[in-house]
PDB file of C-alpha atoms in Angstrom:
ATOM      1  CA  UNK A   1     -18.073 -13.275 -11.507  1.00 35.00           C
ATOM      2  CA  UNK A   2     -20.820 -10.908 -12.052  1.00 38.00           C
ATOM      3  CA  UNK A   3     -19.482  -8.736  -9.306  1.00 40.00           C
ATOM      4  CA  UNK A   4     -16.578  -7.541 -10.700  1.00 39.00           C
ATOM      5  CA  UNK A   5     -19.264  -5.673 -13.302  1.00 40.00           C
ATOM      6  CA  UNK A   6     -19.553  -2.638 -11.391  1.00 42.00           C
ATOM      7  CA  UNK A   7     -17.298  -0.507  -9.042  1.00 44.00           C
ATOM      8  CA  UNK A   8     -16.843  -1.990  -5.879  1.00 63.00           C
ATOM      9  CA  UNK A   9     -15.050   1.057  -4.524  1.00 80.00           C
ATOM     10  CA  UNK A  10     -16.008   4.914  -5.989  1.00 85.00           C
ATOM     11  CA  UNK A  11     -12.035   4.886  -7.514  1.00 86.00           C
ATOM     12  CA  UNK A  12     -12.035   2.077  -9.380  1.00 84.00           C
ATOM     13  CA  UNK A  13     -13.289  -1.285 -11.569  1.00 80.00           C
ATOM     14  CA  UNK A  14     -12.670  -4.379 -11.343  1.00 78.00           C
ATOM     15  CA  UNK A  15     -13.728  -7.038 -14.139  1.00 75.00           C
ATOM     16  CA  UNK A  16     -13.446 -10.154 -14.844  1.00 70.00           C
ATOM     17  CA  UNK A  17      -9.835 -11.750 -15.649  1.00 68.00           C
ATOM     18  CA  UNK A  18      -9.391 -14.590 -17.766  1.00 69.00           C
ATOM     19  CA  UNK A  19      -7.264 -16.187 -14.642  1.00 65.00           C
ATOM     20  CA  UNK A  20     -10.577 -17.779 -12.798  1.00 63.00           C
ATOM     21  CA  UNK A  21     -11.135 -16.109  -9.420  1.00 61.00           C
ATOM     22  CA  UNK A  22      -9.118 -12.862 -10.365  1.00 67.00           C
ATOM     23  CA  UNK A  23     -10.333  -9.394 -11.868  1.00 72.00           C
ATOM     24  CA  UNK A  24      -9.017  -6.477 -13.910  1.00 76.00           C
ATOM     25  CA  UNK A  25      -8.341  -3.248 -12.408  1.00 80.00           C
ATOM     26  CA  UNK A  26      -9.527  -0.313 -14.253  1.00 81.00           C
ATOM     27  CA  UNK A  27      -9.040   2.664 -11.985  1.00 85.00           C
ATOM     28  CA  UNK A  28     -11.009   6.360 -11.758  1.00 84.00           C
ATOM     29  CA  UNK A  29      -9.575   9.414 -12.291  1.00 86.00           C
ATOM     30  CA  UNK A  30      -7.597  10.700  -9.283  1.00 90.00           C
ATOM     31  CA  UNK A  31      -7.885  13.926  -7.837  1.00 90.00           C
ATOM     32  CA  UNK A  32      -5.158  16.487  -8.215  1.00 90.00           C
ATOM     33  CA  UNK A  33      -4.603  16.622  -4.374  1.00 90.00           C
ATOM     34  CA  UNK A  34      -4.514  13.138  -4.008  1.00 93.00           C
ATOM     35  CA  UNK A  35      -2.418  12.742  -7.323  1.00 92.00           C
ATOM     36  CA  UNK A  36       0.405  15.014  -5.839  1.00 92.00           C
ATOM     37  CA  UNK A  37       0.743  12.697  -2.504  1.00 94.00           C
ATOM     38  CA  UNK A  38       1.020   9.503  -4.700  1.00 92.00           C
ATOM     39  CA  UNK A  39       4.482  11.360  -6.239  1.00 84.00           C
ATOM     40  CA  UNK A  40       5.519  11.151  -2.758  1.00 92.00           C
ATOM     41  CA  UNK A  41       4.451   8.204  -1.275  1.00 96.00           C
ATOM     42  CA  UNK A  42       6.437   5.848  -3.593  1.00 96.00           C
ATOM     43  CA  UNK A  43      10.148   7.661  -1.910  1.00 95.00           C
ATOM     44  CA  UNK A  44      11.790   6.045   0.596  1.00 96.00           C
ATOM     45  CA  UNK A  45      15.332   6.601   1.700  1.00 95.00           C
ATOM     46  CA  UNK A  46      17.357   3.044   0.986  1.00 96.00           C
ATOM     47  CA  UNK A  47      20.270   3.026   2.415  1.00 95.00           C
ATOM     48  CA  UNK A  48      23.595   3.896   0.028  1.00 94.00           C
ATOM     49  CA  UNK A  49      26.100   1.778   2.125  1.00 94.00           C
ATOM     50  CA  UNK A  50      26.309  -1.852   2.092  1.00 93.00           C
ATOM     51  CA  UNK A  51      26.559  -3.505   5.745  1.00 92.00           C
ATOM     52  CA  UNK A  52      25.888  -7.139   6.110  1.00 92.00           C
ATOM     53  CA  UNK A  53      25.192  -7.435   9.895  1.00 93.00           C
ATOM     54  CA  UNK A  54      21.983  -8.545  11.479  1.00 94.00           C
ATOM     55  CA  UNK A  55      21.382  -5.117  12.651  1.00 92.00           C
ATOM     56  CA  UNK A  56      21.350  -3.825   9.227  1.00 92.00           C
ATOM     57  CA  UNK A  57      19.344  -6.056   7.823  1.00 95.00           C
ATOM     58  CA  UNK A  58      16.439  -6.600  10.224  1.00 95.00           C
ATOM     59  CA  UNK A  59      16.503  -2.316   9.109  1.00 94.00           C
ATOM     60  CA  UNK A  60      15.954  -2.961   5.635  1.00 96.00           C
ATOM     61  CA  UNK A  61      13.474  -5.369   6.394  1.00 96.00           C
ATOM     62  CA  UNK A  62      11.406  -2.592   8.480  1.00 96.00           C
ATOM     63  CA  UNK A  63      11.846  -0.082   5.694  1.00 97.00           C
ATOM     64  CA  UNK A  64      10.896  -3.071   3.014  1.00 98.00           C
ATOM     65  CA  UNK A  65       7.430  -3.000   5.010  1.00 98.00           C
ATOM     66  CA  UNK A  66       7.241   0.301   5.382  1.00 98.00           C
ATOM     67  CA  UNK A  67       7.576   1.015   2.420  1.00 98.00           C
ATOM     68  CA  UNK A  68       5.657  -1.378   1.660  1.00 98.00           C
ATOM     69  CA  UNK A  69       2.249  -0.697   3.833  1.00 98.00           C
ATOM     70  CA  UNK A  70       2.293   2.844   2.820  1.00 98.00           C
ATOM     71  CA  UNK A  71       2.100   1.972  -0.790  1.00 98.00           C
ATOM     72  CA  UNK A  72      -0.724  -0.054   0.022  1.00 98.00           C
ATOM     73  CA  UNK A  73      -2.249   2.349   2.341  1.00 97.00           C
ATOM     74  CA  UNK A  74      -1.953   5.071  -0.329  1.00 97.00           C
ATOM     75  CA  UNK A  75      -4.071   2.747  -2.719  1.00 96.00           C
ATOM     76  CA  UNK A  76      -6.399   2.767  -0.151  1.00 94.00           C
ATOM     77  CA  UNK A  77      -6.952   6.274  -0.727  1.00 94.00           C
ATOM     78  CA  UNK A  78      -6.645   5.947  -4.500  1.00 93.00           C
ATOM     79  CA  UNK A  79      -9.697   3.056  -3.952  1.00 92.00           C
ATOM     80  CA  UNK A  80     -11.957   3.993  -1.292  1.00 90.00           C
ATOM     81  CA  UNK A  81     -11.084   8.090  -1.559  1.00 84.00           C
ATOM     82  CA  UNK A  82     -11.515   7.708   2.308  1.00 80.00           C
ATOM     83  CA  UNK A  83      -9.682   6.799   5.486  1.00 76.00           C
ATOM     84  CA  UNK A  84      -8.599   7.353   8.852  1.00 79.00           C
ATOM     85  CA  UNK A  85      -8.055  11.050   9.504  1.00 87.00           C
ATOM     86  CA  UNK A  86      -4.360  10.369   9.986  1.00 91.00           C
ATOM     87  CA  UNK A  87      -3.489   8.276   6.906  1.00 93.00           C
ATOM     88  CA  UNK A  88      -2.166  11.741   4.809  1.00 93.00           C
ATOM     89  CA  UNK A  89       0.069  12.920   7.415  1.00 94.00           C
ATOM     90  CA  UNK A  90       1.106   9.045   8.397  1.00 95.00           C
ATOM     91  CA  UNK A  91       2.032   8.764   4.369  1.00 96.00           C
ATOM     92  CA  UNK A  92       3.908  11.764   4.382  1.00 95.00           C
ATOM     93  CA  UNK A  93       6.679  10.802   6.549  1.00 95.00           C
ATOM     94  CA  UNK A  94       9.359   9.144   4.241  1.00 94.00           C
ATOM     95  CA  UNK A  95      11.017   5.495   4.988  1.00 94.00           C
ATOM     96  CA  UNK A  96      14.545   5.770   5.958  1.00 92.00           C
ATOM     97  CA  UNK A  97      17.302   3.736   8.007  1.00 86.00           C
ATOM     98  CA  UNK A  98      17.266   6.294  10.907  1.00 84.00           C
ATOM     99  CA  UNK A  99      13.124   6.919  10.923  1.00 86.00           C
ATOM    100  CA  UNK A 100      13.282   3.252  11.325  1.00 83.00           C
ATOM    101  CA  UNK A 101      14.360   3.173  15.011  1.00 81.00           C
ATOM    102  CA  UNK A 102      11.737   5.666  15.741  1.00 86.00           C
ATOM    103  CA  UNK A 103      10.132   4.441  19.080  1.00 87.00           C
ATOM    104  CA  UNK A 104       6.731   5.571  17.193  1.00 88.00           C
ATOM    105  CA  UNK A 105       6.994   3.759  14.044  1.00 94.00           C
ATOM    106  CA  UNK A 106       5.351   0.408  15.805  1.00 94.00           C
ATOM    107  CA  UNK A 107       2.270   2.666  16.267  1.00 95.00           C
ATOM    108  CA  UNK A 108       2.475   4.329  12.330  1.00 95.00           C
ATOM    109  CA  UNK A 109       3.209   0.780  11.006  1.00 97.00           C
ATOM    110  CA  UNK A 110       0.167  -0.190  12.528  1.00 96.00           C
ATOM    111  CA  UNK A 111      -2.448   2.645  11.285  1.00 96.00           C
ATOM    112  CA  UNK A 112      -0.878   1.513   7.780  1.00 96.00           C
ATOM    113  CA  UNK A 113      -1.467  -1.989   8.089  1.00 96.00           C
ATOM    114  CA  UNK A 114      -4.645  -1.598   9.146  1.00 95.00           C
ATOM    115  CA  UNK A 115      -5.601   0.348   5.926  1.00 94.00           C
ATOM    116  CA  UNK A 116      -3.641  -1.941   3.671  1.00 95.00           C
ATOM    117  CA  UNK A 117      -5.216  -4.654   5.057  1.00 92.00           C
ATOM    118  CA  UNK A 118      -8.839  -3.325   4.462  1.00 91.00           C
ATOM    119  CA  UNK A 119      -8.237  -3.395   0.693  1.00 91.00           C
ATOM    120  CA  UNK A 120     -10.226  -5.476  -1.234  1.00 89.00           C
ATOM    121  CA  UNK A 121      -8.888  -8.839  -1.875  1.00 88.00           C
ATOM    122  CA  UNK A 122      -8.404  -8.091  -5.845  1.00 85.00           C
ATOM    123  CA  UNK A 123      -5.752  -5.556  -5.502  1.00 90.00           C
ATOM    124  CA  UNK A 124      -3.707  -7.274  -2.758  1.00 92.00           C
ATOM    125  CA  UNK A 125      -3.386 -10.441  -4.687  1.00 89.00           C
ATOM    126  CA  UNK A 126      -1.854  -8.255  -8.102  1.00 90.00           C
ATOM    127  CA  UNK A 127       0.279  -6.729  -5.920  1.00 94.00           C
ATOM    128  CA  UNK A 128       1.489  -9.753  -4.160  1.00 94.00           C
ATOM    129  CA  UNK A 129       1.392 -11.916  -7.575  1.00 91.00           C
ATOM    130  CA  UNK A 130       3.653  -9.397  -9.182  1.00 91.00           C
ATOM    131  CA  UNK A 131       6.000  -9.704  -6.353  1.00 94.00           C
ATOM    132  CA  UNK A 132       5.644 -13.270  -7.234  1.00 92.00           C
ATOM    133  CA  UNK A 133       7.132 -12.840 -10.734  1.00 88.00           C
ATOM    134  CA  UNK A 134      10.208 -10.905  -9.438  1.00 91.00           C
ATOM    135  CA  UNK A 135      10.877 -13.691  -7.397  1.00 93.00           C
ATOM    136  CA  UNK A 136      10.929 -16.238 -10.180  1.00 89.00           C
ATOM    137  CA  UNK A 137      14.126 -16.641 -10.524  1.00 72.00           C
ATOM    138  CA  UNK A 138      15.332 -14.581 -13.765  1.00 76.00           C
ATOM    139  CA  UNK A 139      18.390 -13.050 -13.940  1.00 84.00           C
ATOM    140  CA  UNK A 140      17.200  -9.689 -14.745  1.00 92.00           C
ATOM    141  CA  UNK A 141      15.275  -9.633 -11.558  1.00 94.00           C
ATOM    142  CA  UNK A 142      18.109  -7.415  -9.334  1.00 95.00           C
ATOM    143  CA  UNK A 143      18.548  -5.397 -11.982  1.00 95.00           C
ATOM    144  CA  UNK A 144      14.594  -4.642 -12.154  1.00 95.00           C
ATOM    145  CA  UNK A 145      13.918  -4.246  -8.644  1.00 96.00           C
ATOM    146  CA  UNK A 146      16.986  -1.748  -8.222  1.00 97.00           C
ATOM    147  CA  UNK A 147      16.270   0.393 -11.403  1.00 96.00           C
ATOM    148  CA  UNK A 148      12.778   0.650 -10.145  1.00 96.00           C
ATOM    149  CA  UNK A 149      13.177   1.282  -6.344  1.00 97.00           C
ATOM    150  CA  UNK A 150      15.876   3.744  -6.898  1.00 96.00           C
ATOM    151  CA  UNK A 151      14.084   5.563  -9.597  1.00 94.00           C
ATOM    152  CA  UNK A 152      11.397   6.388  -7.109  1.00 94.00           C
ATOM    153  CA  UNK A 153      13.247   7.223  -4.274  1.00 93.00           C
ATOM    154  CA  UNK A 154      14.191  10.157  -5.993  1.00 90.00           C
ATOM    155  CA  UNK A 155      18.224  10.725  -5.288  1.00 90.00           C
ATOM    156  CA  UNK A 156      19.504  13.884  -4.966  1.00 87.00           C
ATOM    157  CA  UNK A 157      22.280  13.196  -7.392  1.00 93.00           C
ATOM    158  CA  UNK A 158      23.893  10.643  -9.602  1.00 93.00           C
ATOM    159  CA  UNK A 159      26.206   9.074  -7.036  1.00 95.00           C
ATOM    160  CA  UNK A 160      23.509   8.390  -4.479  1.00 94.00           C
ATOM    161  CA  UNK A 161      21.517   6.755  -7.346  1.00 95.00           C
ATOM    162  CA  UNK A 162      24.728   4.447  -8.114  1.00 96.00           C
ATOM    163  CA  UNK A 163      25.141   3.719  -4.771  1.00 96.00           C
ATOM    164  CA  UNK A 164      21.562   3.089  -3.498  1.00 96.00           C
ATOM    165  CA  UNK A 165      21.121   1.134  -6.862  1.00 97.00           C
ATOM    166  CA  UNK A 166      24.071  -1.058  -6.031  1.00 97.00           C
ATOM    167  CA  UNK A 167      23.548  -1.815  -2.417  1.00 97.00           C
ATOM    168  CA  UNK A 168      19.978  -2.623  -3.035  1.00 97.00           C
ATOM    169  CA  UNK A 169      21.397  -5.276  -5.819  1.00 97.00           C
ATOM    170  CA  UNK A 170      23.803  -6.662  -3.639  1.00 97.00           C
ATOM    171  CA  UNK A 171      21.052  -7.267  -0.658  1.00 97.00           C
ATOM    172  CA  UNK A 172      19.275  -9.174  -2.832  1.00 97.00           C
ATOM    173  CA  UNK A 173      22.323 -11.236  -4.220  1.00 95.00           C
ATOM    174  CA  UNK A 174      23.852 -11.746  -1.311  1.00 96.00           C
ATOM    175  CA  UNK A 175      21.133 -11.358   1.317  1.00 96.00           C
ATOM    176  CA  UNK A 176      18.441 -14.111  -0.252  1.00 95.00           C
ATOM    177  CA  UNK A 177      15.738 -14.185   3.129  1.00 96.00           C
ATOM    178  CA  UNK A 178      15.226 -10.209   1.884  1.00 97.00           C
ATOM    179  CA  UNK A 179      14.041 -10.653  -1.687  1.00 97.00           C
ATOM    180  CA  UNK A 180      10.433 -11.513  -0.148  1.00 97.00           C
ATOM    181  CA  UNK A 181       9.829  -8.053   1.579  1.00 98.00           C
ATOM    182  CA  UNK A 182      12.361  -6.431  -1.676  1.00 98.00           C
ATOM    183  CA  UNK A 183       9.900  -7.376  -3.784  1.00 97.00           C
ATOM    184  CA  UNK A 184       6.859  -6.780  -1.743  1.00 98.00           C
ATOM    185  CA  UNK A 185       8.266  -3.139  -1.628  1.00 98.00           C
ATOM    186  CA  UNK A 186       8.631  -3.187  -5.745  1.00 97.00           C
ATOM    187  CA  UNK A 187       5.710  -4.321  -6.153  1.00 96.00           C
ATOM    188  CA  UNK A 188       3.618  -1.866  -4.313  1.00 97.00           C
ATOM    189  CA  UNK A 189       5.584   1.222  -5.745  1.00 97.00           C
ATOM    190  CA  UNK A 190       4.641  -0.698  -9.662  1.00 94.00           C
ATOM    191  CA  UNK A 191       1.357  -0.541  -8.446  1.00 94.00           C
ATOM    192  CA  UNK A 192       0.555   2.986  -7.329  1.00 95.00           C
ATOM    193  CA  UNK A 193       2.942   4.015 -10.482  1.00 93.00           C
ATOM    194  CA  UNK A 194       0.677   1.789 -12.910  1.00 90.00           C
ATOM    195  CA  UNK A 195      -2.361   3.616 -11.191  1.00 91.00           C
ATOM    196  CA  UNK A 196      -1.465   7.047 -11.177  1.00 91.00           C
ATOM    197  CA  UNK A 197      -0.284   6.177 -15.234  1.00 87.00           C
ATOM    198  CA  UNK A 198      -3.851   4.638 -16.363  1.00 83.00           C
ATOM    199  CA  UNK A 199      -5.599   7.308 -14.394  1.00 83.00           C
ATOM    200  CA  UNK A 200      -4.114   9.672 -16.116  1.00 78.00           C
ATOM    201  CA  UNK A 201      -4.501   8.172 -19.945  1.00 75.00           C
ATOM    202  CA  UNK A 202      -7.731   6.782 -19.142  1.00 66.00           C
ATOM    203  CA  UNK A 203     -11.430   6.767 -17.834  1.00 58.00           C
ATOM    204  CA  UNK A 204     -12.632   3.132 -16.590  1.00 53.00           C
ATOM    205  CA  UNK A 205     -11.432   1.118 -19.177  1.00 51.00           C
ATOM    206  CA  UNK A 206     -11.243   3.161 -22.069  1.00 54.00           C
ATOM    207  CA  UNK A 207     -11.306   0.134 -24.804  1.00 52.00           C
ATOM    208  CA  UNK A 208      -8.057   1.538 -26.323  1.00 46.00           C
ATOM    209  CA  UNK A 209      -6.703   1.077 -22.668  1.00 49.00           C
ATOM    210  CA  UNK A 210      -6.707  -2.904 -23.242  1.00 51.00           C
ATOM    211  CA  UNK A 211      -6.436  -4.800 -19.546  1.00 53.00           C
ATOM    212  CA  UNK A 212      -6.477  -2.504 -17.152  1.00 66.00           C
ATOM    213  CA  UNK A 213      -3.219  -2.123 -14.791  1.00 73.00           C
ATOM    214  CA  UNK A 214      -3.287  -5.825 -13.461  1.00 67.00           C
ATOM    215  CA  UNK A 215      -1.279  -8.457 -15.338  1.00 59.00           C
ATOM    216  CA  UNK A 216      -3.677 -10.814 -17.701  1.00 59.00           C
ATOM    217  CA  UNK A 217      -2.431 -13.601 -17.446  1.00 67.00           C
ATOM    218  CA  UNK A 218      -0.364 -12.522 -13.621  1.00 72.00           C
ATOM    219  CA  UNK A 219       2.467 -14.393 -12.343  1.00 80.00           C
ATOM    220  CA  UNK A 220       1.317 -17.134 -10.025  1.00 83.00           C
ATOM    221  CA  UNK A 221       1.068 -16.070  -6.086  1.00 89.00           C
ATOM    222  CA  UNK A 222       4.394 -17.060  -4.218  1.00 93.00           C
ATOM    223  CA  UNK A 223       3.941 -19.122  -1.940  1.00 93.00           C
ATOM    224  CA  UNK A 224       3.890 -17.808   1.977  1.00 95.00           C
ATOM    225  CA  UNK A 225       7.307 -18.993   3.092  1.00 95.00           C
ATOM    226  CA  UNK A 226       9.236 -16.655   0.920  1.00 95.00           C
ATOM    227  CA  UNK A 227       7.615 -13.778   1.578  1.00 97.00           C
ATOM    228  CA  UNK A 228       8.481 -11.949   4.979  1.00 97.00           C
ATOM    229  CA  UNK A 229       6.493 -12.819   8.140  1.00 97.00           C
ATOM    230  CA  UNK A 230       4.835  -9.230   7.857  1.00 97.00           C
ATOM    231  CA  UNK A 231       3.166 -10.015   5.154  1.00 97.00           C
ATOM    232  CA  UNK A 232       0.397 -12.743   6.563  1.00 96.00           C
ATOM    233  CA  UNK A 233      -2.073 -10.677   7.578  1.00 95.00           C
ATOM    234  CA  UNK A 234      -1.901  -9.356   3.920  1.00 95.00           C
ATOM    235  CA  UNK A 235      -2.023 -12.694   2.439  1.00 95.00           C
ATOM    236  CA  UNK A 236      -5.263 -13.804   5.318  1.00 94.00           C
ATOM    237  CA  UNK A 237      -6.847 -11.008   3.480  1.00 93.00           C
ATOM    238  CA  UNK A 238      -6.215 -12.345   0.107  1.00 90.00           C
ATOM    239  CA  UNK A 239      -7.547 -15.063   1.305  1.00 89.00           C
ATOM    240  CA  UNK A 240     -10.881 -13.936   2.770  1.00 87.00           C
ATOM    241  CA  UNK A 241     -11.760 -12.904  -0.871  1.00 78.00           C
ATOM    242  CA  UNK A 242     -14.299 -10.510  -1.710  1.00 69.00           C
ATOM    243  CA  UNK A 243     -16.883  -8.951   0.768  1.00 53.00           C
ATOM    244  CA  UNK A 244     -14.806  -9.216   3.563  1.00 45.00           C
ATOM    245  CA  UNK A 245     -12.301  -6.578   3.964  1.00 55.00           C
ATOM    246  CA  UNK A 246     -11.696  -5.178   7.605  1.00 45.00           C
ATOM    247  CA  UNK A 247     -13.348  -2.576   8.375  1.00 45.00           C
ATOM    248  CA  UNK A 248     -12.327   1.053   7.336  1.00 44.00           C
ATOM    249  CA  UNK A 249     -11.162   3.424   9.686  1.00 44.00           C
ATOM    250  CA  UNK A 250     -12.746   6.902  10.024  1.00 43.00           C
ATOM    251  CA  UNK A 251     -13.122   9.042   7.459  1.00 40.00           C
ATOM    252  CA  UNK A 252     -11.090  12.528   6.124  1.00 40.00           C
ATOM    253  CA  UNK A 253     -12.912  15.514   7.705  1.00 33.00           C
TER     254      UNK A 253
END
């Protein structure tokens, strides 16, 4: 346990949880520069009309992992304050149901999964634990995930918010092999919001700051067959634990 003591990464510590095996994030402050992308980053464009056909939702499902890999990829920045050259620009280009038949995006999703992938073990499991408790099975749960999805997508008015807000609610209802990458997608935008808020408020753990931005006791993991098949080379490095995250890609000139 001893080392969570120290930072394993120069923008942030981890501790030691009282869930055995887990830690407590407690991250550094950000940088203004890097601050201003992470207001970005959580956007995506879901879509504000409700279609049902297999087309339509294999789309959501690539924007669900977009979305969801550049939140994680972005917390690789946030962490390591380093990464492949082309990680700012790739995180700049916003989710959306046309950008999704890109013939590049196969190449983009991959730079992305490569970073999120080389995050340390800690901070995938909170983000795939919290996913976890969104997919327990409360009623409130569509509600959540739509409030908080559209929020960050920024809409330009109050009728897109309505409508994205409603069609994500009725994916989830009526579309239940979605909620897995739905959830993945709230749960990385919670996590880079939870950041950017503690960073802000705090400096490693002020004492005042309590547990950190991970959840003390967190929801258990999910288990891998509701979660989308995307998401396995996340949950392989989950389960690699500590010490052996891929290796980073080069770094920002």
């Amino acid at each position: 346990m001893g080392e969570f003591s120290r930072p394993v990464l120069p923008g942030y510590r981890a501790e030691p949880s009282c869930d055995p095996g887990r830690s407590r994030v407690f991250p550094a402050p950000v940088p203004a520069e890097l601050r201003a992308l992470g207001n970005d980053v959580r956007a995506a464009d879901w879509p504000v009309r409700l279609a049902f056909r297999s087309s339509r939702t294999a789309r959501l499902d690539t924007l669900c992992r977009w979305q969801t890999l550049r939140a994680l990829a972005y917390v690789h920045l946030l962490a390591a304050r380093t990464g492949d050259e082309r990680l700012p620009a790739d995180l700049r280009v916003v989710p959306g149901p046309e950008a999704a038949g890109d013939p590049g995006l196969p190449e983009l999703l991959a730079r992305l999964e490569q970073a999120a992938a080389g995050l340390p073990a800690d901070l995938l499991d909170e983000v795939v634990c919290d996913s976890g408790g969104l997919l327990a099975d409360h009623r409130f749960a569509a509600s959540v995930l739509a409030a908080g999805l559209t929020a960050d997508s920024r809409p330009g008015d109050p009728d897109e918010a309505v409508s994205r807000a409603v069609v994500l609610t009725s994916y989830w209802y009526e579309v239940p092999g979605l909620r897995g990458a739905l959830a993945l997608a709230w749960s990385a935008n919670l996590f880079v919001r939870s950041w950017l808020g503690w960073s802000q408020r705090f400096v490693y753990g002020d004492p005042a700051g309590g547990i950190g931005i991970a959840s003390d006791p967190r929801p258990p993991r999910p288990a891998a067959s509701v979660l989308p098949a995307w998401a396995a080379p996340l949950l392989d490095r989950i389960e690699q634990g500590p010490g052996a995250a891929s290796r980073p890609g080069p770094a920002s000139s």
